Amino acid sequence: MRSNSIIDKMETPAVLLDETRMMGNLRAMQDLADRHGVALRPHIKTHKSLETGRRQVGLGASGVTVATVDEAQIFIEGGFESITVARPVVSPGKWDRLLSAAKAQDADVRVVTDSKEGIQVAGERAAAHEQTVGLFLKIDVGLHRCGLLPDDLRTGKLAGMIHDHANLEFRGIMSHAGHVYGSKSRAEAAEVAEAERRTMVAVRDALQSDGLPVQEVSVGATPAVLATERFDGITEIRPGNYVFLDLLPVRVGVARVTDVALTVLATVISRNEHYFVTDAGSKTLTSDTGVHGMTGNQGFGLAYPASGFLEPDGEMIVEKVSEEHGMVGRNGLDLAIGSKIRVVPVHSCPVANLARSYVVLTSDGLETWPVDAAGGSR
């Protein structure tokens, strides 16, 4: 157990990262990818940390996935050689930033699109920069966010537009089964993953029957990847949350709370008959109680006395948050003002994005790692 004296002396709120747990999660996912013969290109929007990304690549990841051009720039300038931008880029200015950064560092950038307009601006800016850019078509496998429906007749036409452009390369198709987070069990998550796989293979086959080579079939979403054992026809996986995990995959049944590597340390600053009031509110924990509109019954996080972290008898729920206060249901416990509480977040990705650094718990003590791409949403 981590020395309580180290925890007791920390200023709060603090975002803690357990290095041993994180590395266990990274190795497990790389082992899964290697076992099934698929490339692992982790999504860094969860951790936004160059140090963490370097560890992922060091274990065998083929590159990284980002959501934004801001993130892409930071990771390109940080020495990452292959970057996939998994949110469509339709602004000429963003393309100019991305292509300039890639050219300066000789990095390979690949971008997702789902529209004629997106392809046109990509081609125009790539030609202006005298570069070739790889594009993926996004396929909507059930989340109904971005993407072309599997039977959309435009898919072949758009793939042809990319294939025929001198400055574009059609790399393949990409999906994100984010609706898997609504699964009630591991078996249900596996069904979502299998439906995604079948859909993507069918789209690939249809494109190839039209003479359009599909180099890559890329899927993502941590619960889906962890739940399934079938990857036939898939070439790449892009999970992100697995690095830290949180209560969302625990709720689905593909992870244990003891696997969660990121927690928030808070101090009890007041107390009343209902709550222990802490200094970690929505500006630390966020007000996120789920993802894609999916919520559970764990409030804004599971909380434990720091001196008895993860002990079942000490489990509490962060029931309410305001900006700088967290209200933790007492659950029959009696904690003194000044006591430390450790919170397992519902959703670790926005918690990391709000932080500026991680306090890393290592076997040798403490380190501080910057959250290099925090707030980089453009």
PDB file of C-alpha atoms in Angstrom, residues 30-305:
ATOM      1  CA  GLN A  30      -0.680  -4.318 -26.502  1.00  0.00           C
ATOM      2  CA  ASP A  31      -0.731  -8.049 -25.731  1.00  0.00           C
ATOM      3  CA  LEU A  32      -4.339  -8.224 -26.965  1.00  0.00           C
ATOM      4  CA  ALA A  33      -3.421  -6.474 -30.220  1.00  0.00           C
ATOM      5  CA  ASP A  34      -0.393  -8.705 -30.762  1.00  0.00           C
ATOM      6  CA  ARG A  35      -2.398 -11.854 -29.999  1.00  0.00           C
ATOM      7  CA  HIS A  36      -5.004 -10.991 -32.625  1.00  0.00           C
ATOM      8  CA  GLY A  37      -2.585  -9.636 -35.215  1.00  0.00           C
ATOM      9  CA  VAL A  38      -3.983  -6.101 -35.331  1.00  0.00           C
ATOM     10  CA  ALA A  39      -2.145  -2.790 -35.096  1.00  0.00           C
ATOM     11  CA  LEU A  40      -2.737  -0.751 -31.938  1.00  0.00           C
ATOM     12  CA  ARG A  41      -3.012   2.994 -32.528  1.00  0.00           C
ATOM     13  CA  PRO A  42      -4.220   4.333 -29.155  1.00  0.00           C
ATOM     14  CA  HIS A  43      -6.339   7.446 -28.872  1.00  0.00           C
ATOM     15  CA  ILE A  44      -4.442   9.967 -26.734  1.00  0.00           C
ATOM     16  CA  LYS A  45      -7.451  12.192 -26.009  1.00  0.00           C
ATOM     17  CA  THR A  46      -7.743  10.291 -22.721  1.00  0.00           C
ATOM     18  CA  HIS A  47      -4.293  11.133 -21.344  1.00  0.00           C
ATOM     19  CA  LYS A  48      -3.008  13.977 -23.606  1.00  0.00           C
ATOM     20  CA  SER A  49       0.472  13.208 -22.266  1.00  0.00           C
ATOM     21  CA  LEU A  50       3.645  12.893 -24.341  1.00  0.00           C
ATOM     22  CA  GLU A  51       5.251  10.716 -21.667  1.00  0.00           C
ATOM     23  CA  THR A  52       2.333   8.301 -21.671  1.00  0.00           C
ATOM     24  CA  GLY A  53       2.209   8.246 -25.468  1.00  0.00           C
ATOM     25  CA  ARG A  54       5.913   7.430 -25.635  1.00  0.00           C
ATOM     26  CA  ARG A  55       5.318   4.462 -23.358  1.00  0.00           C
ATOM     27  CA  GLN A  56       2.525   3.230 -25.608  1.00  0.00           C
ATOM     28  CA  VAL A  57       4.712   3.456 -28.710  1.00  0.00           C
ATOM     29  CA  GLY A  58       7.600   1.913 -26.790  1.00  0.00           C
ATOM     30  CA  LEU A  59       5.465  -1.146 -26.088  1.00  0.00           C
ATOM     31  CA  GLY A  60       4.602  -1.543 -29.765  1.00  0.00           C
ATOM     32  CA  ALA A  61       1.853   0.902 -30.759  1.00  0.00           C
ATOM     33  CA  SER A  62       2.032   1.752 -34.468  1.00  0.00           C
ATOM     34  CA  GLY A  63       1.323   5.441 -33.865  1.00  0.00           C
ATOM     35  CA  VAL A  64      -1.300   7.489 -32.064  1.00  0.00           C
ATOM     36  CA  THR A  65      -4.810   8.749 -32.678  1.00  0.00           C
ATOM     37  CA  VAL A  66      -5.893  12.282 -31.775  1.00  0.00           C
ATOM     38  CA  ALA A  67      -9.197  14.137 -31.859  1.00  0.00           C
ATOM     39  CA  THR A  68      -7.999  17.638 -32.715  1.00  0.00           C
ATOM     40  CA  VAL A  69      -5.390  19.488 -34.728  1.00  0.00           C
ATOM     41  CA  ASP A  70      -4.132  21.037 -31.468  1.00  0.00           C
ATOM     42  CA  GLU A  71      -3.396  17.543 -30.154  1.00  0.00           C
ATOM     43  CA  ALA A  72      -1.841  16.535 -33.463  1.00  0.00           C
ATOM     44  CA  GLN A  73       0.526  19.520 -33.446  1.00  0.00           C
ATOM     45  CA  ILE A  74       1.691  18.856 -29.898  1.00  0.00           C
ATOM     46  CA  PHE A  75       2.354  15.178 -30.565  1.00  0.00           C
ATOM     47  CA  ILE A  76       4.026  15.810 -33.925  1.00  0.00           C
ATOM     48  CA  GLU A  77       6.305  18.395 -32.321  1.00  0.00           C
ATOM     49  CA  GLY A  78       6.867  15.906 -29.489  1.00  0.00           C
ATOM     50  CA  GLY A  79       8.432  13.472 -31.946  1.00  0.00           C
ATOM     51  CA  PHE A  80       5.545  11.160 -32.860  1.00  0.00           C
ATOM     52  CA  GLU A  81       5.943  10.011 -36.449  1.00  0.00           C
ATOM     53  CA  SER A  82       2.460   8.748 -37.342  1.00  0.00           C
ATOM     54  CA  ILE A  83      -0.763  10.496 -36.310  1.00  0.00           C
ATOM     55  CA  THR A  84      -4.399   9.825 -37.151  1.00  0.00           C
ATOM     56  CA  VAL A  85      -6.873  12.677 -36.639  1.00  0.00           C
ATOM     57  CA  ALA A  86     -10.167  10.932 -35.868  1.00  0.00           C
ATOM     58  CA  ARG A  87     -12.457  13.982 -36.081  1.00  0.00           C
ATOM     59  CA  PRO A  88     -13.190  15.468 -39.528  1.00  0.00           C
ATOM     60  CA  VAL A  89     -11.121  18.549 -40.410  1.00  0.00           C
ATOM     61  CA  VAL A  90     -13.023  20.941 -42.688  1.00  0.00           C
ATOM     62  CA  SER A  91     -11.352  24.297 -41.941  1.00  0.00           C
ATOM     63  CA  PRO A  92      -8.592  25.356 -44.386  1.00  0.00           C
ATOM     64  CA  GLY A  93      -6.737  27.043 -41.528  1.00  0.00           C
ATOM     65  CA  LYS A  94      -6.652  23.854 -39.486  1.00  0.00           C
ATOM     66  CA  TRP A  95      -5.399  21.915 -42.496  1.00  0.00           C
ATOM     67  CA  ASP A  96      -2.633  24.479 -42.969  1.00  0.00           C
ATOM     68  CA  ARG A  97      -1.543  24.104 -39.334  1.00  0.00           C
ATOM     69  CA  LEU A  98      -1.628  20.321 -39.544  1.00  0.00           C
ATOM     70  CA  LEU A  99       0.244  20.038 -42.824  1.00  0.00           C
ATOM     71  CA  SER A 100       2.867  22.609 -41.824  1.00  0.00           C
ATOM     72  CA  ALA A 101       3.597  20.726 -38.603  1.00  0.00           C
ATOM     73  CA  ALA A 102       3.747  17.393 -40.421  1.00  0.00           C
ATOM     74  CA  LYS A 103       6.097  18.737 -43.089  1.00  0.00           C
ATOM     75  CA  ALA A 104       8.428  20.330 -40.533  1.00  0.00           C
ATOM     76  CA  GLN A 105       8.801  17.038 -38.643  1.00  0.00           C
ATOM     77  CA  ASP A 106       8.427  14.656 -41.608  1.00  0.00           C
ATOM     78  CA  ALA A 107       5.425  13.047 -39.907  1.00  0.00           C
ATOM     79  CA  ASP A 108       2.762  10.885 -41.522  1.00  0.00           C
ATOM     80  CA  VAL A 109      -0.717  12.296 -40.891  1.00  0.00           C
ATOM     81  CA  ARG A 110      -3.962  10.519 -41.698  1.00  0.00           C
ATOM     82  CA  VAL A 111      -7.377  12.148 -41.278  1.00  0.00           C
ATOM     83  CA  VAL A 112     -10.960  10.908 -41.202  1.00  0.00           C
ATOM     84  CA  THR A 113     -13.712  12.422 -43.342  1.00  0.00           C
ATOM     85  CA  ASP A 114     -17.331  11.689 -44.216  1.00  0.00           C
ATOM     86  CA  SER A 115     -18.253  14.341 -46.781  1.00  0.00           C
ATOM     87  CA  LYS A 116     -17.514  15.694 -50.240  1.00  0.00           C
ATOM     88  CA  GLU A 117     -16.744  19.073 -48.674  1.00  0.00           C
ATOM     89  CA  GLY A 118     -14.194  17.527 -46.333  1.00  0.00           C
ATOM     90  CA  ILE A 119     -12.469  15.744 -49.196  1.00  0.00           C
ATOM     91  CA  GLN A 120     -12.373  18.881 -51.322  1.00  0.00           C
ATOM     92  CA  VAL A 121     -10.733  21.041 -48.664  1.00  0.00           C
ATOM     93  CA  ALA A 122      -8.265  18.258 -47.835  1.00  0.00           C
ATOM     94  CA  GLY A 123      -7.269  17.965 -51.474  1.00  0.00           C
ATOM     95  CA  GLU A 124      -6.961  21.723 -51.957  1.00  0.00           C
ATOM     96  CA  ARG A 125      -4.753  22.240 -48.919  1.00  0.00           C
ATOM     97  CA  ALA A 126      -2.640  19.138 -49.558  1.00  0.00           C
ATOM     98  CA  ALA A 127      -1.969  20.371 -53.099  1.00  0.00           C
ATOM     99  CA  ALA A 128      -1.109  23.851 -51.827  1.00  0.00           C
ATOM    100  CA  HIS A 129       1.417  22.334 -49.412  1.00  0.00           C
ATOM    101  CA  GLU A 130       2.701  19.901 -52.054  1.00  0.00           C
ATOM    102  CA  GLN A 131       1.976  16.960 -49.782  1.00  0.00           C
ATOM    103  CA  THR A 132       0.033  13.713 -49.959  1.00  0.00           C
ATOM    104  CA  VAL A 133      -2.457  13.002 -47.185  1.00  0.00           C
ATOM    105  CA  GLY A 134      -4.094   9.717 -46.284  1.00  0.00           C
ATOM    106  CA  LEU A 135      -7.852   9.875 -45.729  1.00  0.00           C
ATOM    107  CA  PHE A 136     -10.220   7.418 -44.074  1.00  0.00           C
ATOM    108  CA  LEU A 137     -13.965   7.350 -44.566  1.00  0.00           C
ATOM    109  CA  LYS A 138     -15.880   7.303 -41.290  1.00  0.00           C
ATOM    110  CA  ILE A 139     -18.620   4.671 -41.096  1.00  0.00           C
ATOM    111  CA  ASP A 140     -21.502   5.104 -38.655  1.00  0.00           C
ATOM    112  CA  VAL A 141     -21.913   1.723 -36.932  1.00  0.00           C
ATOM    113  CA  GLY A 142     -24.555   2.832 -34.433  1.00  0.00           C
ATOM    114  CA  LEU A 143     -23.448   5.891 -32.478  1.00  0.00           C
ATOM    115  CA  HIS A 144     -25.087   8.225 -35.039  1.00  0.00           C
ATOM    116  CA  ARG A 145     -22.515  10.968 -34.595  1.00  0.00           C
ATOM    117  CA  CYS A 146     -20.188  11.420 -37.570  1.00  0.00           C
ATOM    118  CA  GLY A 147     -20.016   8.945 -40.405  1.00  0.00           C
ATOM    119  CA  LEU A 148     -21.738   7.431 -43.403  1.00  0.00           C
ATOM    120  CA  LEU A 149     -24.373   4.777 -42.813  1.00  0.00           C
ATOM    121  CA  PRO A 150     -23.206   1.333 -43.985  1.00  0.00           C
ATOM    122  CA  ASP A 151     -25.626   1.297 -46.937  1.00  0.00           C
ATOM    123  CA  ASP A 152     -25.046   4.925 -47.976  1.00  0.00           C
ATOM    124  CA  LEU A 153     -24.573   5.018 -51.734  1.00  0.00           C
ATOM    125  CA  ARG A 154     -22.211   7.984 -51.371  1.00  0.00           C
ATOM    126  CA  THR A 155     -19.517   5.833 -49.745  1.00  0.00           C
ATOM    127  CA  GLY A 156     -18.182   4.424 -53.000  1.00  0.00           C
ATOM    128  CA  LYS A 157     -18.315   7.814 -54.712  1.00  0.00           C
ATOM    129  CA  LEU A 158     -16.424   9.520 -51.890  1.00  0.00           C
ATOM    130  CA  ALA A 159     -13.819   6.758 -51.789  1.00  0.00           C
ATOM    131  CA  GLY A 160     -13.406   7.226 -55.540  1.00  0.00           C
ATOM    132  CA  MET A 161     -12.921  10.992 -55.107  1.00  0.00           C
ATOM    133  CA  ILE A 162     -10.117  10.345 -52.652  1.00  0.00           C
ATOM    134  CA  HIS A 163      -8.559   7.597 -54.761  1.00  0.00           C
ATOM    135  CA  ASP A 164      -8.517   9.758 -57.892  1.00  0.00           C
ATOM    136  CA  HIS A 165      -7.003  12.885 -56.293  1.00  0.00           C
ATOM    137  CA  ALA A 166      -3.280  13.365 -56.910  1.00  0.00           C
ATOM    138  CA  ASN A 167      -2.626  14.633 -53.376  1.00  0.00           C
ATOM    139  CA  LEU A 168      -4.869  12.239 -51.466  1.00  0.00           C
ATOM    140  CA  GLU A 169      -4.562   8.563 -50.640  1.00  0.00           C
ATOM    141  CA  PHE A 170      -7.549   6.401 -49.716  1.00  0.00           C
ATOM    142  CA  ARG A 171      -6.352   4.555 -46.619  1.00  0.00           C
ATOM    143  CA  GLY A 172      -9.531   2.740 -45.698  1.00  0.00           C
ATOM    144  CA  ILE A 173     -12.511   2.904 -43.358  1.00  0.00           C
ATOM    145  CA  MET A 174     -12.822   3.802 -39.696  1.00  0.00           C
ATOM    146  CA  SER A 175     -15.529   3.434 -37.043  1.00  0.00           C
ATOM    147  CA  HIS A 176     -16.186   4.203 -33.388  1.00  0.00           C
ATOM    148  CA  ALA A 177     -18.834   2.131 -31.608  1.00  0.00           C
ATOM    149  CA  GLY A 178     -19.224   4.621 -28.776  1.00  0.00           C
ATOM    150  CA  HIS A 179     -22.723   3.335 -28.057  1.00  0.00           C
ATOM    151  CA  VAL A 180     -21.032   0.298 -26.484  1.00  0.00           C
ATOM    152  CA  TYR A 181     -20.802   2.338 -23.271  1.00  0.00           C
ATOM    153  CA  GLY A 182     -24.538   1.811 -22.881  1.00  0.00           C
ATOM    154  CA  SER A 183     -24.045  -1.961 -22.611  1.00  0.00           C
ATOM    155  CA  LYS A 184     -25.238  -3.589 -19.399  1.00  0.00           C
ATOM    156  CA  SER A 185     -22.767  -6.491 -19.514  1.00  0.00           C
ATOM    157  CA  ARG A 186     -19.591  -7.782 -21.122  1.00  0.00           C
ATOM    158  CA  ALA A 187     -21.686 -10.090 -23.311  1.00  0.00           C
ATOM    159  CA  GLU A 188     -23.756  -7.166 -24.569  1.00  0.00           C
ATOM    160  CA  ALA A 189     -20.569  -5.211 -25.313  1.00  0.00           C
ATOM    161  CA  ALA A 190     -19.245  -8.194 -27.263  1.00  0.00           C
ATOM    162  CA  GLU A 191     -22.432  -8.160 -29.360  1.00  0.00           C
ATOM    163  CA  VAL A 192     -21.863  -4.484 -30.180  1.00  0.00           C
ATOM    164  CA  ALA A 193     -18.256  -5.243 -31.138  1.00  0.00           C
ATOM    165  CA  GLU A 194     -19.270  -8.134 -33.368  1.00  0.00           C
ATOM    166  CA  ALA A 195     -21.949  -6.056 -35.087  1.00  0.00           C
ATOM    167  CA  GLU A 196     -19.324  -3.363 -35.720  1.00  0.00           C
ATOM    168  CA  ARG A 197     -16.889  -5.924 -37.134  1.00  0.00           C
ATOM    169  CA  ARG A 198     -19.460  -7.455 -39.472  1.00  0.00           C
ATOM    170  CA  THR A 199     -20.571  -4.030 -40.678  1.00  0.00           C
ATOM    171  CA  MET A 200     -17.043  -2.848 -41.381  1.00  0.00           C
ATOM    172  CA  VAL A 201     -16.106  -6.034 -43.229  1.00  0.00           C
ATOM    173  CA  ALA A 202     -19.240  -5.718 -45.366  1.00  0.00           C
ATOM    174  CA  VAL A 203     -18.416  -2.093 -46.255  1.00  0.00           C
ATOM    175  CA  ARG A 204     -14.829  -3.100 -47.063  1.00  0.00           C
ATOM    176  CA  ASP A 205     -16.032  -5.903 -49.333  1.00  0.00           C
ATOM    177  CA  ALA A 206     -18.458  -3.603 -51.150  1.00  0.00           C
ATOM    178  CA  LEU A 207     -15.751  -1.016 -51.813  1.00  0.00           C
ATOM    179  CA  GLN A 208     -13.267  -3.607 -53.006  1.00  0.00           C
ATOM    180  CA  SER A 209     -15.858  -5.148 -55.321  1.00  0.00           C
ATOM    181  CA  ASP A 210     -16.044  -1.703 -56.946  1.00  0.00           C
ATOM    182  CA  GLY A 211     -12.294  -1.744 -57.513  1.00  0.00           C
ATOM    183  CA  LEU A 212     -11.372   0.501 -54.582  1.00  0.00           C
ATOM    184  CA  PRO A 213      -8.529  -0.962 -52.488  1.00  0.00           C
ATOM    185  CA  VAL A 214      -9.154  -0.739 -48.737  1.00  0.00           C
ATOM    186  CA  GLN A 215      -5.799  -0.822 -46.977  1.00  0.00           C
ATOM    187  CA  GLU A 216      -7.081  -0.501 -43.418  1.00  0.00           C
ATOM    188  CA  VAL A 217     -10.205  -1.337 -41.424  1.00  0.00           C
ATOM    189  CA  SER A 218      -9.886   0.566 -38.145  1.00  0.00           C
ATOM    190  CA  VAL A 219     -12.201   0.299 -35.122  1.00  0.00           C
ATOM    191  CA  GLY A 220     -12.157   1.857 -31.678  1.00  0.00           C
ATOM    192  CA  ALA A 221     -13.850   2.031 -28.231  1.00  0.00           C
ATOM    193  CA  THR A 222     -12.253   0.425 -25.196  1.00  0.00           C
ATOM    194  CA  PRO A 223     -15.235  -1.659 -23.972  1.00  0.00           C
ATOM    195  CA  ALA A 224     -15.807  -3.161 -27.429  1.00  0.00           C
ATOM    196  CA  VAL A 225     -12.148  -4.059 -27.875  1.00  0.00           C
ATOM    197  CA  LEU A 226     -11.897  -5.589 -24.400  1.00  0.00           C
ATOM    198  CA  ALA A 227     -15.145  -7.553 -24.720  1.00  0.00           C
ATOM    199  CA  THR A 228     -14.570  -9.355 -28.010  1.00  0.00           C
ATOM    200  CA  GLU A 229     -12.256 -12.111 -29.185  1.00  0.00           C
ATOM    201  CA  ARG A 230     -13.136 -11.711 -32.876  1.00  0.00           C
ATOM    202  CA  PHE A 231     -11.043  -9.401 -35.030  1.00  0.00           C
ATOM    203  CA  ASP A 232     -11.286 -11.145 -38.422  1.00  0.00           C
ATOM    204  CA  GLY A 233     -11.084  -8.480 -41.120  1.00  0.00           C
ATOM    205  CA  ILE A 234      -9.956  -5.754 -38.711  1.00  0.00           C
ATOM    206  CA  THR A 235      -6.474  -4.313 -39.252  1.00  0.00           C
ATOM    207  CA  GLU A 236      -6.282  -1.702 -36.478  1.00  0.00           C
ATOM    208  CA  ILE A 237      -7.782  -0.871 -33.081  1.00  0.00           C
ATOM    209  CA  ARG A 238      -7.892   2.629 -31.551  1.00  0.00           C
ATOM    210  CA  PRO A 239      -8.944   2.366 -27.882  1.00  0.00           C
ATOM    211  CA  GLY A 240      -8.183   5.341 -25.653  1.00  0.00           C
ATOM    212  CA  ASN A 241      -9.812   4.959 -22.254  1.00  0.00           C
ATOM    213  CA  TYR A 242      -7.943   1.715 -21.481  1.00  0.00           C
ATOM    214  CA  VAL A 243      -4.840   3.635 -20.401  1.00  0.00           C
ATOM    215  CA  PHE A 244      -6.536   4.872 -17.210  1.00  0.00           C
ATOM    216  CA  LEU A 245      -9.977   3.229 -17.256  1.00  0.00           C
ATOM    217  CA  ASP A 246     -12.775   4.574 -15.043  1.00  0.00           C
ATOM    218  CA  LEU A 247     -16.233   3.624 -13.814  1.00  0.00           C
ATOM    219  CA  LEU A 248     -17.658   3.434 -17.355  1.00  0.00           C
ATOM    220  CA  PRO A 249     -15.871   0.227 -18.479  1.00  0.00           C
ATOM    221  CA  VAL A 250     -16.214  -1.081 -14.922  1.00  0.00           C
ATOM    222  CA  ARG A 251     -19.979  -0.611 -15.250  1.00  0.00           C
ATOM    223  CA  VAL A 252     -19.964  -2.480 -18.582  1.00  0.00           C
ATOM    224  CA  GLY A 253     -18.071  -5.370 -16.988  1.00  0.00           C
ATOM    225  CA  VAL A 254     -14.836  -5.270 -18.992  1.00  0.00           C
ATOM    226  CA  ALA A 255     -12.646  -3.880 -16.181  1.00  0.00           C
ATOM    227  CA  ARG A 256     -12.378  -3.914 -12.392  1.00  0.00           C
ATOM    228  CA  VAL A 257     -12.235  -0.872 -10.172  1.00  0.00           C
ATOM    229  CA  THR A 258      -8.798  -2.103  -9.045  1.00  0.00           C
ATOM    230  CA  ASP A 259      -7.577  -1.621 -12.645  1.00  0.00           C
ATOM    231  CA  VAL A 260      -8.353   2.118 -12.683  1.00  0.00           C
ATOM    232  CA  ALA A 261      -5.068   4.035 -12.794  1.00  0.00           C
ATOM    233  CA  LEU A 262      -6.323   7.624 -12.477  1.00  0.00           C
ATOM    234  CA  THR A 263      -7.933   8.971  -9.311  1.00  0.00           C
ATOM    235  CA  VAL A 264      -8.556  12.364  -7.730  1.00  0.00           C
ATOM    236  CA  LEU A 265      -7.271  13.196  -4.265  1.00  0.00           C
ATOM    237  CA  ALA A 266      -9.397  15.644  -2.279  1.00  0.00           C
ATOM    238  CA  THR A 267      -9.508  17.024   1.258  1.00  0.00           C
ATOM    239  CA  VAL A 268     -12.551  17.153   3.533  1.00  0.00           C
ATOM    240  CA  ILE A 269     -12.981  20.900   4.111  1.00  0.00           C
ATOM    241  CA  SER A 270     -16.374  20.797   5.844  1.00  0.00           C
ATOM    242  CA  ARG A 271     -18.962  18.270   6.985  1.00  0.00           C
ATOM    243  CA  ASN A 272     -22.616  18.112   7.893  1.00  0.00           C
ATOM    244  CA  GLU A 273     -25.138  15.407   8.681  1.00  0.00           C
ATOM    245  CA  HIS A 274     -25.466  14.468   4.998  1.00  0.00           C
ATOM    246  CA  TYR A 275     -22.082  15.015   3.366  1.00  0.00           C
ATOM    247  CA  PHE A 276     -18.354  15.262   3.654  1.00  0.00           C
ATOM    248  CA  VAL A 277     -17.630  18.397   1.610  1.00  0.00           C
ATOM    249  CA  THR A 278     -14.351  18.253  -0.328  1.00  0.00           C
ATOM    250  CA  ASP A 279     -12.275  20.689  -2.366  1.00  0.00           C
ATOM    251  CA  ALA A 280     -12.731  18.694  -5.605  1.00  0.00           C
ATOM    252  CA  GLY A 281     -15.761  19.970  -7.504  1.00  0.00           C
ATOM    253  CA  SER A 282     -16.767  20.069 -11.141  1.00  0.00           C
ATOM    254  CA  LYS A 283     -13.616  21.980 -12.120  1.00  0.00           C
ATOM    255  CA  THR A 284     -11.640  18.897 -11.092  1.00  0.00           C
ATOM    256  CA  LEU A 285     -14.000  15.923 -11.316  1.00  0.00           C
ATOM    257  CA  THR A 286     -16.122  17.453 -14.107  1.00  0.00           C
ATOM    258  CA  SER A 287     -19.896  17.201 -14.039  1.00  0.00           C
ATOM    259  CA  ASP A 288     -19.782  14.183 -16.368  1.00  0.00           C
ATOM    260  CA  THR A 289     -21.831  11.228 -15.122  1.00  0.00           C
ATOM    261  CA  GLY A 290     -21.507   9.181 -18.279  1.00  0.00           C
ATOM    262  CA  VAL A 291     -20.640   9.324 -21.956  1.00  0.00           C
ATOM    263  CA  HIS A 292     -22.834   9.816 -25.043  1.00  0.00           C
ATOM    264  CA  GLY A 293     -25.740  10.582 -22.692  1.00  0.00           C
ATOM    265  CA  MET A 294     -25.381   7.331 -20.747  1.00  0.00           C
ATOM    266  CA  THR A 295     -25.476   7.555 -16.959  1.00  0.00           C
ATOM    267  CA  GLY A 296     -25.287   5.162 -14.025  1.00  0.00           C
ATOM    268  CA  ASN A 297     -25.828   5.201 -10.282  1.00  0.00           C
ATOM    269  CA  GLN A 298     -22.328   6.164  -9.170  1.00  0.00           C
ATOM    270  CA  GLY A 299     -22.896   9.907  -9.059  1.00  0.00           C
ATOM    271  CA  PHE A 300     -19.755  11.830  -9.946  1.00  0.00           C
ATOM    272  CA  GLY A 301     -17.407   9.112  -8.700  1.00  0.00           C
ATOM    273  CA  LEU A 302     -16.761   6.489  -6.046  1.00  0.00           C
ATOM    274  CA  ALA A 303     -14.932   7.903  -3.026  1.00  0.00           C
ATOM    275  CA  TYR A 304     -12.874   6.189  -0.336  1.00  0.00           C
ATOM    276  CA  PRO A 305     -10.883   7.372   2.668  1.00  0.00           C
TER     277      PRO A 305
END
